[in-house]
């Protein structure tokens, strides 16, 4: 019942994303590069949402103690395994983020902004400082700032909401829309690695990770009406930030 209520509350935002005009506007190699140069931030910060859930819902401390969420810790560890150590197009064990970077390389998309962000983090800048200093678009900054505010300050059910309804439950349908446009507009391009990345997400999220994430939400929220209301609010905001990011990319294509 509660999951159905969340889906009803976020239906408008989901429809906007699934039918966004951005997809049909990616008509040249440069358009695709622009898309990837922006989308990479959503690929990257997804792992921080996932790792935040792993930290809060499993045990990553020594001495080890069993967490109080036995079903959810299994779900999270299963998702981490696939997202952090999947088999790439070339047969290597890589995270989906690293697979996306490989696809960017093959299509000659610029990695400057994402590499600069990671370098600043390695050099000791905070995430907020690294975002502020970067030349990414304001929409990308807003997207990341929301993610890390949720990661650093959110309760487990709120982080799970951003992860589930803002990402896992949405990605298969959204990526299917993107993929169909790419294959139509670039039939002879060097898209193998990018298509492989999208196909892996569609396969994993639709068949495994999406249902797992919904189970996690149910276990974390139970019958707590306040938690379910917070889940709705976080989910709406997460989708609004994605819509703004898509709008920003579309404006760059013009």
CSV table of C-alpha atoms in Angstrom, one decimal:
chain,number,residue,atom,x,y,z
A,1,UNK,CA,0.0,0.0,0.0
A,2,UNK,CA,2.7,2.5,1.0
A,3,UNK,CA,4.8,1.8,-2.1
A,4,UNK,CA,1.8,2.4,-4.3
A,5,UNK,CA,1.2,5.7,-2.6
A,6,UNK,CA,4.8,6.8,-3.2
A,7,UNK,CA,4.5,5.8,-6.9
A,8,UNK,CA,1.3,7.8,-7.2
A,9,UNK,CA,2.9,10.9,-5.6
A,10,UNK,CA,6.0,10.8,-7.9
A,11,UNK,CA,4.2,9.8,-11.1
A,12,UNK,CA,4.3,13.2,-12.6
A,13,UNK,CA,8.1,13.6,-12.2
A,14,UNK,CA,8.7,10.0,-13.5
A,15,UNK,CA,6.6,10.7,-16.6
A,16,UNK,CA,8.6,13.9,-17.3
A,17,UNK,CA,11.9,12.0,-17.1
A,18,UNK,CA,10.8,9.0,-19.1
A,19,UNK,CA,9.5,11.2,-21.9
A,20,UNK,CA,12.0,14.0,-21.7
A,21,UNK,CA,12.7,15.8,-25.0
A,22,UNK,CA,16.4,15.6,-24.3
A,23,UNK,CA,16.6,12.0,-25.6
A,24,UNK,CA,15.5,13.0,-29.1
A,25,UNK,CA,17.8,16.0,-29.2
A,26,UNK,CA,21.0,13.9,-29.0
A,27,UNK,CA,21.6,13.9,-32.8
A,28,UNK,CA,25.4,14.4,-33.2
A,29,UNK,CA,28.6,13.0,-31.8
A,30,UNK,CA,29.1,16.3,-30.0
A,31,UNK,CA,25.6,16.2,-28.5
A,32,UNK,CA,26.4,12.7,-27.1
A,33,UNK,CA,29.7,13.9,-25.7
A,34,UNK,CA,27.9,16.8,-23.9
A,35,UNK,CA,25.3,14.4,-22.5
A,36,UNK,CA,28.1,12.1,-21.1
A,37,UNK,CA,30.2,15.0,-19.7
A,38,UNK,CA,27.2,15.9,-17.6
A,39,UNK,CA,25.6,12.5,-16.9
A,40,UNK,CA,28.9,11.2,-15.5
A,41,UNK,CA,28.3,13.1,-12.2
A,42,UNK,CA,25.0,11.1,-11.7
A,43,UNK,CA,26.9,7.9,-12.4
A,44,UNK,CA,29.5,8.8,-9.9
A,45,UNK,CA,27.4,10.1,-7.0
A,46,UNK,CA,25.2,7.0,-7.2
A,47,UNK,CA,28.0,5.0,-5.7
A,48,UNK,CA,28.1,7.3,-2.7
A,49,UNK,CA,24.4,6.8,-2.1
A,50,UNK,CA,25.0,3.0,-2.3
A,51,UNK,CA,28.0,3.2,0.0
A,52,UNK,CA,26.1,5.3,2.5
A,53,UNK,CA,23.5,2.6,2.7
A,54,UNK,CA,26.2,-0.1,3.1
A,55,UNK,CA,27.8,1.9,6.0
A,56,UNK,CA,24.4,2.4,7.8
A,57,UNK,CA,22.8,-0.9,7.1
A,58,UNK,CA,25.6,-3.4,7.2
A,59,UNK,CA,28.7,-3.6,9.4
A,60,UNK,CA,31.9,-2.2,8.0
A,61,UNK,CA,33.6,-1.8,11.4
A,62,UNK,CA,36.1,-3.9,13.2
A,63,UNK,CA,35.3,-5.7,15.5
A,64,UNK,CA,32.4,-6.8,13.3
A,65,UNK,CA,28.9,-7.1,14.7
A,66,UNK,CA,25.8,-8.2,12.9
A,67,UNK,CA,23.6,-5.3,11.8
A,68,UNK,CA,19.9,-5.2,12.8
A,69,UNK,CA,18.7,-5.4,9.2
A,70,UNK,CA,19.4,-9.0,8.1
A,71,UNK,CA,17.4,-8.9,4.9
A,72,UNK,CA,18.5,-5.4,3.9
A,73,UNK,CA,22.2,-6.1,4.5
A,74,UNK,CA,22.0,-8.9,2.1
A,75,UNK,CA,20.3,-6.7,-0.5
A,76,UNK,CA,22.8,-3.9,-0.1
A,77,UNK,CA,25.8,-6.3,-0.4
A,78,UNK,CA,24.4,-7.9,-3.5
A,79,UNK,CA,23.9,-4.5,-5.2
A,80,UNK,CA,27.4,-3.3,-4.1
A,81,UNK,CA,29.0,-6.4,-5.6
A,82,UNK,CA,27.4,-5.8,-9.0
A,83,UNK,CA,27.8,-2.0,-9.1
A,84,UNK,CA,31.4,-2.0,-7.8
A,85,UNK,CA,32.8,-5.1,-9.4
A,86,UNK,CA,30.8,-6.0,-12.6
A,87,UNK,CA,32.3,-7.5,-15.7
A,88,UNK,CA,33.0,-4.8,-18.3
A,89,UNK,CA,32.7,-4.9,-22.0
A,90,UNK,CA,36.3,-5.9,-22.3
A,91,UNK,CA,36.0,-8.6,-19.6
A,92,UNK,CA,37.6,-6.8,-16.7
A,93,UNK,CA,36.2,-6.4,-13.2
A,94,UNK,CA,35.2,-2.7,-13.0
A,95,UNK,CA,32.7,-0.5,-11.3
A,96,UNK,CA,29.9,0.9,-13.5
A,97,UNK,CA,31.5,4.3,-13.0
A,98,UNK,CA,34.8,3.0,-14.4
A,99,UNK,CA,32.9,1.4,-17.3
A,100,UNK,CA,31.2,4.7,-18.1
A,101,UNK,CA,34.6,6.5,-18.1
A,102,UNK,CA,35.8,3.9,-20.6
A,103,UNK,CA,32.8,4.6,-22.8
A,104,UNK,CA,33.6,8.4,-22.5
A,105,UNK,CA,37.2,7.6,-23.7
A,106,UNK,CA,36.0,5.6,-26.7
A,107,UNK,CA,33.7,8.5,-27.7
A,108,UNK,CA,36.2,11.2,-27.0
A,109,UNK,CA,34.0,12.9,-24.4
A,110,UNK,CA,35.9,15.2,-22.0
A,111,UNK,CA,36.7,13.9,-18.6
A,112,UNK,CA,38.2,17.1,-17.3
A,113,UNK,CA,35.5,18.1,-14.9
A,114,UNK,CA,34.9,14.7,-13.3
A,115,UNK,CA,38.7,14.1,-13.1
A,116,UNK,CA,39.2,17.5,-11.5
A,117,UNK,CA,36.5,16.8,-8.9
A,118,UNK,CA,38.1,13.5,-8.0
A,119,UNK,CA,41.6,15.1,-7.9
A,120,UNK,CA,40.4,17.8,-5.5
A,121,UNK,CA,38.8,15.2,-3.2
A,122,UNK,CA,42.1,13.2,-3.2
A,123,UNK,CA,43.9,16.4,-2.3
A,124,UNK,CA,41.8,16.8,0.8
A,125,UNK,CA,39.1,19.3,-0.2
A,126,UNK,CA,35.7,18.5,1.2
A,127,UNK,CA,32.9,17.4,-1.2
A,128,UNK,CA,31.2,20.9,-0.9
A,129,UNK,CA,34.5,22.6,-1.7
A,130,UNK,CA,35.2,20.3,-4.6
A,131,UNK,CA,31.8,20.9,-6.1
A,132,UNK,CA,32.0,24.7,-5.7
A,133,UNK,CA,35.4,24.8,-7.3
A,134,UNK,CA,34.4,22.8,-10.3
A,135,UNK,CA,33.4,24.1,-13.7
A,136,UNK,CA,30.4,21.8,-14.0
A,137,UNK,CA,27.0,23.4,-14.7
A,138,UNK,CA,24.9,24.8,-11.8
A,139,UNK,CA,22.3,22.1,-12.4
A,140,UNK,CA,25.0,19.4,-11.9
A,141,UNK,CA,26.2,21.2,-8.8
A,142,UNK,CA,22.7,21.3,-7.4
A,143,UNK,CA,22.2,17.6,-8.2
A,144,UNK,CA,25.4,16.6,-6.3
A,145,UNK,CA,24.7,18.9,-3.4
A,146,UNK,CA,21.3,17.3,-2.9
A,147,UNK,CA,22.9,13.8,-3.1
A,148,UNK,CA,25.6,14.6,-0.5
A,149,UNK,CA,23.3,16.5,1.8
A,150,UNK,CA,21.1,13.3,1.8
A,151,UNK,CA,24.2,11.0,2.2
A,152,UNK,CA,25.7,13.1,5.1
A,153,UNK,CA,22.6,14.1,6.9
A,154,UNK,CA,19.8,11.8,6.0
A,155,UNK,CA,18.3,8.9,7.9
A,156,UNK,CA,18.7,5.4,6.4
A,157,UNK,CA,15.1,5.4,5.0
A,158,UNK,CA,15.7,8.9,3.4
A,159,UNK,CA,19.0,7.7,1.7
A,160,UNK,CA,17.2,4.6,0.6
A,161,UNK,CA,14.4,6.7,-0.9
A,162,UNK,CA,16.8,8.8,-3.0
A,163,UNK,CA,18.6,5.6,-4.0
A,164,UNK,CA,15.4,3.7,-4.9
A,165,UNK,CA,12.9,6.1,-6.3
A,166,UNK,CA,15.4,8.6,-7.6
A,167,UNK,CA,17.6,6.0,-9.2
A,168,UNK,CA,17.1,2.2,-9.1
A,169,UNK,CA,13.4,2.1,-9.7
A,170,UNK,CA,13.6,4.7,-12.5
A,171,UNK,CA,16.8,3.7,-14.4
A,172,UNK,CA,15.6,0.8,-16.5
A,173,UNK,CA,12.8,2.7,-18.2
A,174,UNK,CA,14.8,5.9,-18.5
A,175,UNK,CA,17.9,4.1,-19.9
A,176,UNK,CA,15.7,2.2,-22.4
A,177,UNK,CA,14.5,5.6,-23.7
A,178,UNK,CA,18.0,6.9,-24.0
A,179,UNK,CA,19.3,3.7,-25.7
A,180,UNK,CA,16.6,3.6,-28.3
A,181,UNK,CA,17.4,7.1,-29.4
A,182,UNK,CA,21.2,6.4,-29.4
A,183,UNK,CA,20.7,3.4,-31.6
A,184,UNK,CA,18.4,5.3,-34.0
A,185,UNK,CA,20.7,8.4,-34.3
A,186,UNK,CA,24.1,6.7,-34.3
A,187,UNK,CA,23.7,3.3,-36.0
A,188,UNK,CA,27.4,3.2,-37.1
A,189,UNK,CA,29.1,4.9,-34.2
A,190,UNK,CA,31.6,3.5,-31.7
A,191,UNK,CA,28.9,2.9,-29.1
A,192,UNK,CA,29.6,-0.6,-28.0
A,193,UNK,CA,30.9,0.3,-24.5
A,194,UNK,CA,28.2,2.8,-23.8
A,195,UNK,CA,25.4,0.5,-25.0
A,196,UNK,CA,26.9,-2.3,-22.9
A,197,UNK,CA,26.8,0.0,-19.9
A,198,UNK,CA,23.2,0.9,-20.5
A,199,UNK,CA,22.3,-2.8,-21.1
A,200,UNK,CA,23.9,-3.9,-17.9
A,201,UNK,CA,22.0,-1.3,-15.9
A,202,UNK,CA,18.7,-2.2,-17.6
A,203,UNK,CA,19.3,-5.9,-16.9
A,204,UNK,CA,20.4,-5.6,-13.3
A,205,UNK,CA,18.0,-2.8,-12.2
A,206,UNK,CA,14.9,-4.2,-13.8
A,207,UNK,CA,15.4,-7.8,-12.8
A,208,UNK,CA,17.3,-7.6,-9.6
A,209,UNK,CA,18.3,-4.3,-8.0
A,210,UNK,CA,14.9,-2.5,-8.4
A,211,UNK,CA,12.9,-5.2,-6.6
A,212,UNK,CA,15.6,-5.5,-4.0
A,213,UNK,CA,15.6,-1.7,-3.3
A,214,UNK,CA,11.8,-1.8,-2.9
A,215,UNK,CA,12.2,-4.6,-0.3
A,216,UNK,CA,14.8,-2.5,1.5
A,217,UNK,CA,12.4,0.5,1.7
A,218,UNK,CA,9.7,-1.7,3.1
A,219,UNK,CA,12.0,-3.1,5.8
A,220,UNK,CA,13.3,0.3,6.8
A,221,UNK,CA,9.9,2.2,6.9
A,222,UNK,CA,7.6,-0.6,8.1
A,223,UNK,CA,4.3,1.0,9.1
A,224,UNK,CA,5.8,4.3,10.2
A,225,UNK,CA,3.7,7.0,8.4
A,226,UNK,CA,6.1,9.8,9.1
A,227,UNK,CA,8.9,7.8,7.5
A,228,UNK,CA,6.8,7.1,4.4
A,229,UNK,CA,6.0,10.8,4.1
A,230,UNK,CA,9.7,11.6,4.3
A,231,UNK,CA,10.3,9.0,1.6
A,232,UNK,CA,7.8,10.7,-0.6
A,233,UNK,CA,9.4,14.1,-0.1
A,234,UNK,CA,13.0,12.9,-0.7
A,235,UNK,CA,11.9,11.0,-3.8
A,236,UNK,CA,10.2,14.0,-5.3
A,237,UNK,CA,13.2,16.2,-4.7
A,238,UNK,CA,15.6,13.6,-6.2
A,239,UNK,CA,13.5,13.4,-9.3
A,240,UNK,CA,13.2,17.2,-9.6
A,241,UNK,CA,17.0,17.5,-9.4
A,242,UNK,CA,17.3,14.9,-12.2
A,243,UNK,CA,14.8,16.8,-14.3
A,244,UNK,CA,16.7,20.0,-13.8
A,245,UNK,CA,19.9,18.2,-14.8
A,246,UNK,CA,18.2,16.9,-18.0
A,247,UNK,CA,16.8,20.4,-18.7
A,248,UNK,CA,20.3,21.8,-18.4
A,249,UNK,CA,21.9,19.3,-20.7
A,250,UNK,CA,19.1,19.9,-23.3
A,251,UNK,CA,19.8,23.7,-23.1
A,252,UNK,CA,23.5,23.0,-23.9
A,253,UNK,CA,22.6,21.1,-27.0
A,254,UNK,CA,20.8,24.1,-28.3
